[in-house]
Coordinates of C-alpha atoms in Angstrom, one line a residue:
E375 CA 14.9 244.5 35.3
D376 CA 13.4 243.7 38.8
G377 CA 11.9 240.5 37.3
I378 CA 15.5 239.6 36.2
R379 CA 16.9 240.3 39.7
D380 CA 14.2 238.1 41.4
L381 CA 14.9 235.2 39.0
V382 CA 18.6 235.4 39.5
R383 CA 18.2 235.4 43.3
S384 CA 15.6 232.6 43.2
R385 CA 18.1 230.5 41.3
G386 CA 20.9 231.2 43.8
L387 CA 22.8 233.0 41.1
G388 CA 23.5 236.2 42.9
D389 CA 27.2 236.0 42.6
V390 CA 26.9 235.4 38.8
Y391 CA 24.6 238.5 38.6
K392 CA 27.1 240.7 40.4
R393 CA 30.1 239.3 38.5
Q394 CA 28.4 240.3 35.3
A395 CA 27.8 243.8 36.5
L396 CA 24.1 243.5 35.7
D397 CA 23.3 245.7 38.9
S398 CA 24.5 248.6 36.7
A399 CA 21.9 250.8 35.5
E400 CA 23.6 251.3 32.2
G401 CA 22.1 249.6 29.2
D402 CA 19.4 247.0 28.6
P403 CA 19.7 244.2 31.2
L404 CA 18.6 241.6 28.7
R405 CA 21.2 242.7 26.2
N406 CA 23.9 242.7 29.0
L407 CA 22.9 239.2 29.9
A408 CA 23.0 238.2 26.3
R409 CA 26.6 239.6 26.0
A410 CA 27.6 237.7 29.1
A411 CA 26.1 234.6 27.6
G412 CA 28.6 234.8 24.9
E413 CA 31.6 234.7 27.1
P414 CA 33.5 231.5 28.0
D415 CA 31.8 231.5 31.5
G416 CA 28.5 232.5 30.3
E417 CA 26.4 229.3 30.9
A418 CA 24.5 230.8 33.8
A419 CA 23.6 233.9 31.9
A420 CA 22.3 231.8 29.0
R421 CA 20.2 229.7 31.3
I422 CA 18.7 232.9 32.9
L423 CA 17.6 234.2 29.5
A424 CA 16.2 230.9 28.6
D425 CA 14.1 230.8 31.9
L426 CA 12.9 234.4 31.1
G427 CA 10.9 233.1 28.2
P428 CA 10.3 234.8 24.8
D429 CA 12.0 238.2 25.7
G430 CA 15.1 236.4 27.1
L431 CA 15.3 234.0 24.1
A432 CA 14.9 237.0 21.7
A433 CA 17.9 238.8 23.4
L434 CA 19.9 235.6 23.1
S435 CA 18.9 235.2 19.5
D436 CA 19.8 238.7 18.6
A437 CA 23.3 238.4 20.2
L438 CA 24.2 235.0 18.6
P439 CA 25.8 236.4 15.3
A440 CA 28.5 238.3 17.3
M441 CA 29.2 235.7 19.8
T442 CA 32.6 233.7 20.1
T443 CA 32.4 230.0 19.0
V444 CA 32.1 228.8 22.6
G445 CA 29.2 231.3 23.2
A446 CA 27.4 230.5 19.9
R447 CA 27.4 226.8 20.5
R448 CA 26.0 227.4 24.0
A449 CA 23.2 229.7 22.5
V450 CA 22.3 227.2 19.9
R451 CA 22.0 224.5 22.5
F452 CA 19.5 226.6 24.5
L453 CA 17.7 227.9 21.5
A454 CA 17.3 224.4 20.1
A455 CA 15.0 223.4 23.0
V456 CA 12.4 226.1 22.0
A457 CA 9.9 226.1 19.1
D458 CA 9.5 229.9 18.6
P459 CA 9.5 231.7 15.2
R460 CA 12.2 234.3 16.3
V461 CA 14.3 231.5 17.7
V462 CA 14.0 229.5 14.4
G463 CA 15.0 232.5 12.5
A464 CA 18.2 232.9 14.6
L465 CA 19.0 229.2 14.0
V466 CA 18.6 229.6 10.3
Q467 CA 21.0 232.5 10.4
A468 CA 23.5 230.4 12.5
L469 CA 23.7 228.1 9.5
G470 CA 26.0 230.7 7.9
R471 CA 28.7 230.0 10.7
A472 CA 30.8 227.1 10.1
D473 CA 31.4 226.6 13.8
V474 CA 27.8 226.0 14.7
E475 CA 26.1 225.1 11.4
E476 CA 25.8 221.3 12.1
A477 CA 24.2 222.0 15.5
A478 CA 21.9 224.6 14.0
A479 CA 20.9 222.1 11.3
R480 CA 20.0 219.4 13.8
A481 CA 18.0 221.9 15.8
L482 CA 16.0 223.0 12.7
Q483 CA 15.3 219.5 11.6
R484 CA 13.8 218.9 15.0
D485 CA 11.6 221.9 14.5
G486 CA 10.1 220.3 11.3
A487 CA 7.3 222.3 9.7
A488 CA 8.0 225.3 11.9
A489 CA 11.3 225.7 10.2
L490 CA 10.0 225.6 6.6
A491 CA 9.2 229.4 6.2
P492 CA 12.4 230.8 7.9
L493 CA 14.5 228.4 5.8
A494 CA 12.6 229.2 2.6
A495 CA 13.1 233.0 3.2
A496 CA 16.9 232.3 3.6
L497 CA 17.3 230.3 0.3
R498 CA 18.5 233.1 -1.9
D499 CA 21.3 234.0 0.4
N500 CA 22.4 231.0 2.4
P501 CA 23.6 227.8 0.6
R502 CA 23.1 225.7 3.7
A503 CA 19.3 226.5 3.9
A504 CA 18.4 224.2 1.0
P505 CA 19.8 220.9 2.2
V506 CA 18.4 221.6 5.6
L507 CA 15.0 222.4 4.3
A508 CA 15.0 219.4 2.0
S509 CA 15.8 217.1 4.9
L510 CA 12.8 218.3 7.1
R511 CA 10.3 215.5 8.1
V512 CA 7.4 217.0 6.2
S513 CA 5.9 215.8 2.8
P514 CA 7.8 216.1 -0.4
G515 CA 5.2 218.5 -1.7
E516 CA 5.6 220.8 1.2
R517 CA 9.4 220.8 1.0
L518 CA 9.2 221.4 -2.9
R519 CA 6.7 224.3 -2.3
A520 CA 9.1 225.9 0.0
L521 CA 12.2 225.3 -2.2
A522 CA 10.3 227.0 -5.1
R523 CA 11.2 230.3 -3.4
G524 CA 14.7 229.7 -4.0
L525 CA 14.4 229.2 -7.8
G526 CA 15.8 232.7 -8.4
A527 CA 18.8 232.4 -6.3
E528 CA 22.4 233.0 -7.6
G529 CA 25.8 231.5 -7.1
A530 CA 26.3 228.9 -4.5
A531 CA 22.7 229.3 -3.2
W532 CA 21.2 228.4 -6.5
V533 CA 23.5 225.4 -6.9
A534 CA 22.3 224.1 -3.5
V535 CA 18.6 224.7 -4.3
R536 CA 18.9 223.0 -7.7
S537 CA 20.5 219.9 -6.3
E538 CA 17.7 219.5 -3.7
V539 CA 14.9 220.2 -6.1
V540 CA 16.1 217.5 -8.5
R541 CA 16.4 215.0 -5.7
L542 CA 13.0 215.8 -4.3
L543 CA 11.3 215.7 -7.6
A544 CA 12.3 212.1 -8.1
V545 CA 10.8 211.3 -4.5
A546 CA 7.7 213.4 -5.4
A547 CA 7.2 211.4 -8.7
R548 CA 6.7 208.3 -6.5
E549 CA 5.1 209.7 -3.5
G550 CA 3.2 212.8 -4.8
G551 CA 3.7 216.5 -4.6
V552 CA 4.9 217.3 -8.0
D553 CA 1.8 219.6 -8.5
D554 CA 2.8 221.5 -5.4
F555 CA 6.1 222.5 -6.8
L556 CA 4.5 223.6 -10.2
Q557 CA 1.8 225.7 -8.5
A558 CA 4.4 227.4 -6.2
M559 CA 6.7 228.5 -9.0
P560 CA 7.4 232.3 -8.9
D561 CA 5.9 234.6 -11.6
E562 CA 9.3 236.1 -12.6
P563 CA 10.9 234.5 -15.6
L564 CA 14.2 233.4 -14.1
G565 CA 12.6 231.3 -11.3
A566 CA 9.6 230.1 -13.3
S567 CA 11.8 229.0 -16.4
R568 CA 14.4 227.3 -14.0
G569 CA 11.6 225.4 -12.3
L570 CA 10.0 224.2 -15.5
H571 CA 13.3 223.1 -16.9
L572 CA 14.1 221.1 -13.7
L573 CA 10.5 219.6 -13.8
A574 CA 10.9 218.5 -17.5
E575 CA 14.4 217.0 -16.9
A576 CA 13.3 215.0 -13.8
L577 CA 9.9 213.7 -15.1
G578 CA 9.8 213.8 -19.0
P579 CA 6.9 214.6 -21.2
Q580 CA 4.9 211.5 -20.3
H581 CA 4.3 212.4 -16.7
P582 CA 0.7 213.5 -16.0
I583 CA 1.8 216.9 -14.9
A584 CA 3.5 217.5 -18.2
P585 CA 0.5 219.2 -20.0
M586 CA 0.2 221.7 -17.2
A587 CA 3.8 222.4 -17.3
A588 CA 3.7 222.8 -21.2
A589 CA 0.9 225.4 -20.8
A590 CA 3.0 227.3 -18.3
A591 CA 6.1 227.1 -20.5
R592 CA 4.2 228.5 -23.4
N593 CA 3.0 231.4 -21.3
L594 CA 6.7 232.2 -20.5
W595 CA 7.8 231.7 -24.1
H596 CA 5.3 234.2 -25.5
R597 CA 6.0 236.9 -22.9
D598 CA 7.3 240.1 -24.2
D599 CA 10.2 240.1 -21.7
A600 CA 11.1 236.5 -22.5
D601 CA 14.9 236.5 -23.3
F602 CA 17.2 233.8 -24.9
A603 CA 17.8 232.2 -21.5
T604 CA 14.2 231.9 -20.5
R605 CA 13.2 230.4 -23.9
W606 CA 16.2 227.9 -23.8
R607 CA 15.1 226.7 -20.3
V608 CA 11.5 226.0 -21.1
L609 CA 12.1 224.1 -24.3
R610 CA 12.1 220.8 -22.7
A611 CA 8.9 221.6 -20.7
L612 CA 7.1 222.7 -23.9
T613 CA 7.1 219.1 -25.2
G614 CA 4.5 218.1 -22.6
D615 CA 1.7 218.4 -25.1
A616 CA 1.1 218.4 -28.9
E617 CA 0.9 222.2 -29.2
G618 CA 4.2 222.5 -27.5
V619 CA 5.9 219.8 -29.5
T620 CA 4.8 221.7 -32.8
L621 CA 6.4 224.8 -31.3
V622 CA 9.7 223.1 -30.6
R623 CA 9.8 221.4 -33.9
G624 CA 9.5 224.9 -35.4
V625 CA 12.4 226.1 -33.3
A626 CA 14.4 223.1 -34.4
D627 CA 13.8 223.8 -38.1
N628 CA 13.7 227.6 -38.2
S629 CA 15.3 229.4 -35.4
D630 CA 18.2 231.8 -36.2
D631 CA 19.8 230.9 -32.9
P632 CA 22.0 227.6 -33.1
D633 CA 21.8 227.0 -29.3
L634 CA 18.0 227.2 -29.4
R635 CA 18.1 224.8 -32.2
A636 CA 20.4 222.3 -30.4
E637 CA 18.2 222.4 -27.2
A638 CA 15.0 222.0 -29.3
L639 CA 16.5 218.8 -30.7
R640 CA 17.4 217.6 -27.2
A641 CA 13.9 218.3 -26.1
L642 CA 12.4 216.4 -28.9
G643 CA 14.7 213.5 -28.2
Q644 CA 12.7 213.1 -24.8
W645 CA 9.9 211.7 -26.8
A646 CA 9.8 208.1 -28.0
P647 CA 10.7 207.7 -31.7
G648 CA 8.2 208.9 -34.2
P649 CA 8.0 210.5 -37.6
H650 CA 7.4 214.1 -36.3
T651 CA 10.3 214.1 -33.9
D652 CA 12.8 211.9 -35.8
A653 CA 12.4 213.9 -39.1
A654 CA 13.7 217.0 -37.2
L655 CA 16.8 215.1 -35.8
L656 CA 17.6 213.5 -39.1
E657 CA 17.4 216.8 -41.1
A658 CA 19.6 218.6 -38.4
L659 CA 22.2 215.9 -38.6
R660 CA 22.3 216.1 -42.5
A661 CA 22.0 219.8 -43.0
D662 CA 22.4 222.1 -40.1
P663 CA 25.3 224.5 -40.9
V664 CA 26.4 224.6 -37.3
P665 CA 28.6 221.7 -36.0
R666 CA 27.4 221.8 -32.4
V667 CA 23.7 221.5 -33.6
R668 CA 24.7 218.4 -35.6
V669 CA 26.4 217.0 -32.6
A670 CA 23.3 217.6 -30.5
A671 CA 21.3 215.7 -33.2
A672 CA 23.8 212.9 -33.3
R673 CA 23.7 212.4 -29.6
T674 CA 20.1 212.6 -29.3
M675 CA 19.7 209.8 -31.9
R676 CA 21.6 207.2 -29.8
G677 CA 19.4 204.1 -29.5
R678 CA 16.7 205.4 -31.9
P679 CA 15.6 203.0 -34.6
G680 CA 16.1 204.1 -38.1
A681 CA 18.9 206.5 -37.3
T682 CA 21.8 204.1 -38.2
E683 CA 22.2 205.2 -41.9
S684 CA 22.3 208.8 -41.0
L685 CA 24.8 208.3 -38.2
L686 CA 27.0 206.1 -40.5
S687 CA 26.9 208.9 -43.1
A688 CA 27.9 211.5 -40.6
L689 CA 30.7 209.2 -39.2
R690 CA 32.1 208.7 -42.7
G691 CA 31.7 212.1 -44.2
D692 CA 31.1 215.0 -41.7
R693 CA 33.9 217.5 -41.9
W694 CA 33.9 218.2 -38.2
P695 CA 35.6 215.8 -35.9
S696 CA 33.2 216.6 -33.0
V697 CA 30.2 215.4 -35.2
R698 CA 32.0 212.3 -36.3
A699 CA 32.9 211.6 -32.6
A700 CA 29.2 212.2 -31.6
S701 CA 28.1 209.8 -34.3
A702 CA 30.4 207.0 -33.1
E703 CA 29.1 207.5 -29.6
A704 CA 25.6 207.2 -30.9
L705 CA 26.4 204.1 -32.9
A706 CA 27.9 202.2 -29.9
G707 CA 26.2 198.8 -29.4
R708 CA 24.8 198.5 -33.0
P709 CA 26.2 195.4 -34.6
E710 CA 25.3 196.7 -38.1
A711 CA 27.8 199.7 -37.5
L712 CA 30.8 197.5 -36.7
A713 CA 32.4 197.6 -40.1
A714 CA 32.1 201.4 -40.3
L715 CA 33.5 201.8 -36.7
L716 CA 36.5 199.6 -37.5
T717 CA 37.2 201.6 -40.6
A718 CA 36.9 204.9 -38.6
L719 CA 39.9 203.7 -36.6
D720 CA 42.0 205.3 -39.3
D721 CA 40.2 208.7 -38.8
G722 CA 42.9 211.5 -38.7
N723 CA 41.6 213.2 -35.7
A724 CA 42.3 211.9 -32.1
V725 CA 38.9 213.1 -30.8
A726 CA 36.9 211.0 -33.4
V727 CA 39.2 207.9 -32.9
R728 CA 38.8 208.1 -29.1
A729 CA 35.0 208.0 -29.6
V730 CA 35.3 205.1 -32.0
L731 CA 37.5 203.1 -29.6
S732 CA 34.9 203.6 -26.8
A733 CA 32.1 202.5 -29.2
L734 CA 34.0 199.4 -30.3
G735 CA 34.3 198.4 -26.6
Q736 CA 30.5 198.4 -26.4
T737 CA 29.7 196.8 -29.8
P738 CA 29.3 193.0 -30.3
G739 CA 30.7 191.3 -33.4
E740 CA 33.5 189.3 -34.8
G741 CA 37.1 190.5 -35.6
V742 CA 37.1 193.5 -33.2
T743 CA 39.6 192.0 -30.7
P744 CA 42.4 191.5 -33.2
R745 CA 42.0 195.0 -34.6
L746 CA 42.2 196.6 -31.1
V747 CA 45.2 194.6 -30.3
A748 CA 47.0 195.6 -33.4
F749 CA 46.0 199.3 -32.7
A750 CA 47.4 199.0 -29.2
E751 CA 50.7 197.4 -30.3
T752 CA 51.4 199.9 -33.1
P753 CA 54.1 202.3 -31.7
R754 CA 53.4 205.1 -34.2
R755 CA 49.8 205.5 -32.6
D756 CA 49.2 208.1 -30.0
P757 CA 50.0 206.5 -26.7
T758 CA 46.7 207.9 -25.1
L759 CA 44.7 206.3 -28.0
R760 CA 46.6 203.0 -27.4
R761 CA 45.6 203.2 -23.8
D762 CA 42.0 203.7 -24.9
A763 CA 42.3 200.6 -27.1
V764 CA 43.4 198.4 -24.2
E765 CA 40.6 199.7 -22.0
A766 CA 38.1 198.9 -24.9
L767 CA 39.5 195.3 -24.9
G768 CA 38.7 195.1 -21.2
A769 CA 35.2 196.6 -21.8
R770 CA 34.4 193.9 -24.4
C771 CA 35.0 191.1 -21.9
D772 CA 36.5 188.9 -24.7
V773 CA 38.7 186.5 -22.7
S774 CA 40.7 185.7 -26.0
A775 CA 42.4 189.1 -25.5
A776 CA 43.9 188.0 -22.2
P777 CA 47.4 186.8 -23.7
A778 CA 47.7 190.1 -25.7
L779 CA 46.8 192.2 -22.7
E780 CA 49.5 190.4 -20.6
R781 CA 52.0 190.9 -23.4
I782 CA 51.2 194.7 -23.6
A783 CA 51.4 195.0 -19.8
E784 CA 54.9 193.4 -19.9
V785 CA 56.3 195.4 -22.7
H786 CA 55.1 198.7 -21.1
S787 CA 56.2 198.0 -17.4
D788 CA 59.8 199.1 -17.7
P789 CA 60.4 202.0 -15.3
A790 CA 62.6 203.6 -17.8
L791 CA 59.7 204.3 -20.1
P792 CA 57.9 207.8 -20.2
P793 CA 54.9 208.1 -18.1
W794 CA 52.5 207.9 -21.2
E795 CA 53.9 204.5 -22.3
L796 CA 53.7 203.3 -18.6
E797 CA 49.9 204.3 -18.6
V798 CA 49.4 201.9 -21.6
G799 CA 50.8 199.1 -19.6
Q800 CA 48.7 200.0 -16.4
A801 CA 45.6 200.1 -18.5
A802 CA 46.4 196.7 -20.1
L803 CA 47.0 195.2 -16.6
A804 CA 43.6 196.6 -15.5
S805 CA 41.8 195.1 -18.6
L806 CA 43.5 191.8 -17.9
A807 CA 42.2 191.8 -14.4
R808 CA 38.7 192.5 -15.5
L809 CA 38.9 189.5 -17.9
D810 CA 40.9 187.1 -15.7
A811 CA 41.8 188.2 -12.2
A812 CA 43.8 185.1 -11.3
R813 CA 46.0 185.6 -14.3
A814 CA 46.5 189.3 -13.5
R815 CA 47.5 188.4 -9.9
Q816 CA 49.9 185.9 -11.1
W817 CA 51.5 188.3 -13.5
V818 CA 52.0 190.7 -10.6
R819 CA 53.6 188.1 -8.6
R820 CA 55.9 187.0 -11.5
M821 CA 57.0 190.5 -12.2
G822 CA 57.7 191.4 -8.6
S823 CA 55.4 194.4 -8.9
N824 CA 54.8 196.8 -6.1
A825 CA 51.8 197.0 -3.8
T826 CA 50.3 199.9 -5.9
A827 CA 50.1 197.5 -8.9
A828 CA 48.6 194.7 -6.8
A829 CA 46.0 197.2 -5.4
A830 CA 45.0 198.4 -8.9
V831 CA 44.5 194.8 -10.0
E832 CA 42.1 194.2 -7.1
R833 CA 40.2 197.4 -7.9
A834 CA 39.9 196.3 -11.5
A835 CA 38.8 192.7 -10.6
R836 CA 35.9 194.1 -8.5
A837 CA 34.5 195.4 -11.8
G838 CA 35.3 192.1 -13.5
C839 CA 33.4 190.8 -16.4
G840 CA 32.1 187.9 -14.5
R841 CA 30.4 190.1 -11.8

C-alpha cells in the first residue's frame, strides 16, 4: 500500500488518490483501484494499476468482467499493451462481452503465439475464441493443433470451431500442418471422430495423410464404446487405405443401419470410379430397400462413367419420387439421358419434375427448348414448375428461346394476376436478360415497368450467358 501511495504522489495524482478514498484502510488497495478504474472517471486509476506492473495488471484483469462498458474498454486498452499470461486470459474472457469483443480480439491478435493456449482453453465455452485463434499470425499447423482442443465443444462453440478447422485445413493442405492436426486430436471418441470426419471431407482419400487417418479411424471403429455417431463420422476417413475401403464396402453391403449404409456409399464415392466401389453403388441403387439409401447412391453416381443405365432405370421405375429426383440430378449434363429426361417431364410428382427441369437446363441436345417452352405455357401445369421451366431455358443459354421468354414475360406481367403467376413472368424476364440483355431492357422500357423490374434485369444480365 505504501508503494501505491508513493507512485500516486510521484505522478502528481494525490487528488485522484484522495477522491477515490484509497487512503482508507478498508479493503485491498489494488482492488479498490481496480474498482475505481471501472468508473467513468477511472482513467488515472487504470494508469496507476498499469504502472504497478504484474500485480496491478492482475487486479485490473480480475475486475474487468464486472466493469461498465466505459471501464471495460479502458481496461482492455491498458491490458492490450502488455504480454502477460494472466492478462491474455482476461482478454480471452473479454471476448464474451459484445461491448469490448472487437478490441479484445485485436489485442489477442497482436499477442500472437502467446494467445494460443488461453484461446484454446476457451474453445469449448466461447464461440468467439475459434475465429480469433484461427486469425493469429502463427503457422497453420500451430493453429490447427490448438483448435483440436475444441473438437469436443457443443452448440455455437462447436459450430465456430468446425468452420475454422475446415478453412484452415484447406490452407494447411497447401502450406503444411495437416499432420499437426491429426496428432493433436483428442483421445475421446467425440472429438477424435469429428476431427477425422473434417479431415476426410477437406482432403479426400488421396492425400498423403489419408492412410494415417484411416488407421486412426479403424481404432475408433473397433472400440468397445464406439456408438453410431462415432462410426458414422469416421466412415469417410476409413477409405484412406485398402483395408478401410474393404471395411466400408462391407458396411454398405451388410449393415443393418440404413444411415450407416448411406454414409458408406458417400464415403466410397470419394474414390475415383472402379469396380470395387462402383459395384456397391450400383447394387444399392438397384436393390436397397430404404429409399434414402438409394438416394445417396444415385447422388454419389453423378458424373461416374458406367452409371447411366442404372440411373435411367431408377428414373423410369423407382416407386419413390425422391429417388427419381436424385437420379434426374445425377443424369444432368449427359446427352445420352436426354430422351428419358424429356419423358420424365410427365412424372406425376412435383419433386421429381422439378429435378428433371433443372437437369434439362444443364443437358445439351436438340429439341429441349420447344418442350420447355410448351411446358411453361401450359396453364394446367403447377405455376412453380412453370417458373422452373423458364429458369431452365435461361440456364441452357439457347438464344432461340428469347421470343418465347419475352412472350411469357408479357402474358404474366398483369398486376391483377396472383403472385404465383407473376413469379413466372419475373423468371421469364430474368432468363431473357441472361440470353439477351438488350432485348430485356427494351422490353422493360416498352412496358413502362418500374425500377424494381429494371434492377432485376441488370442483376440477371450480370450472370448472362456471354460472360
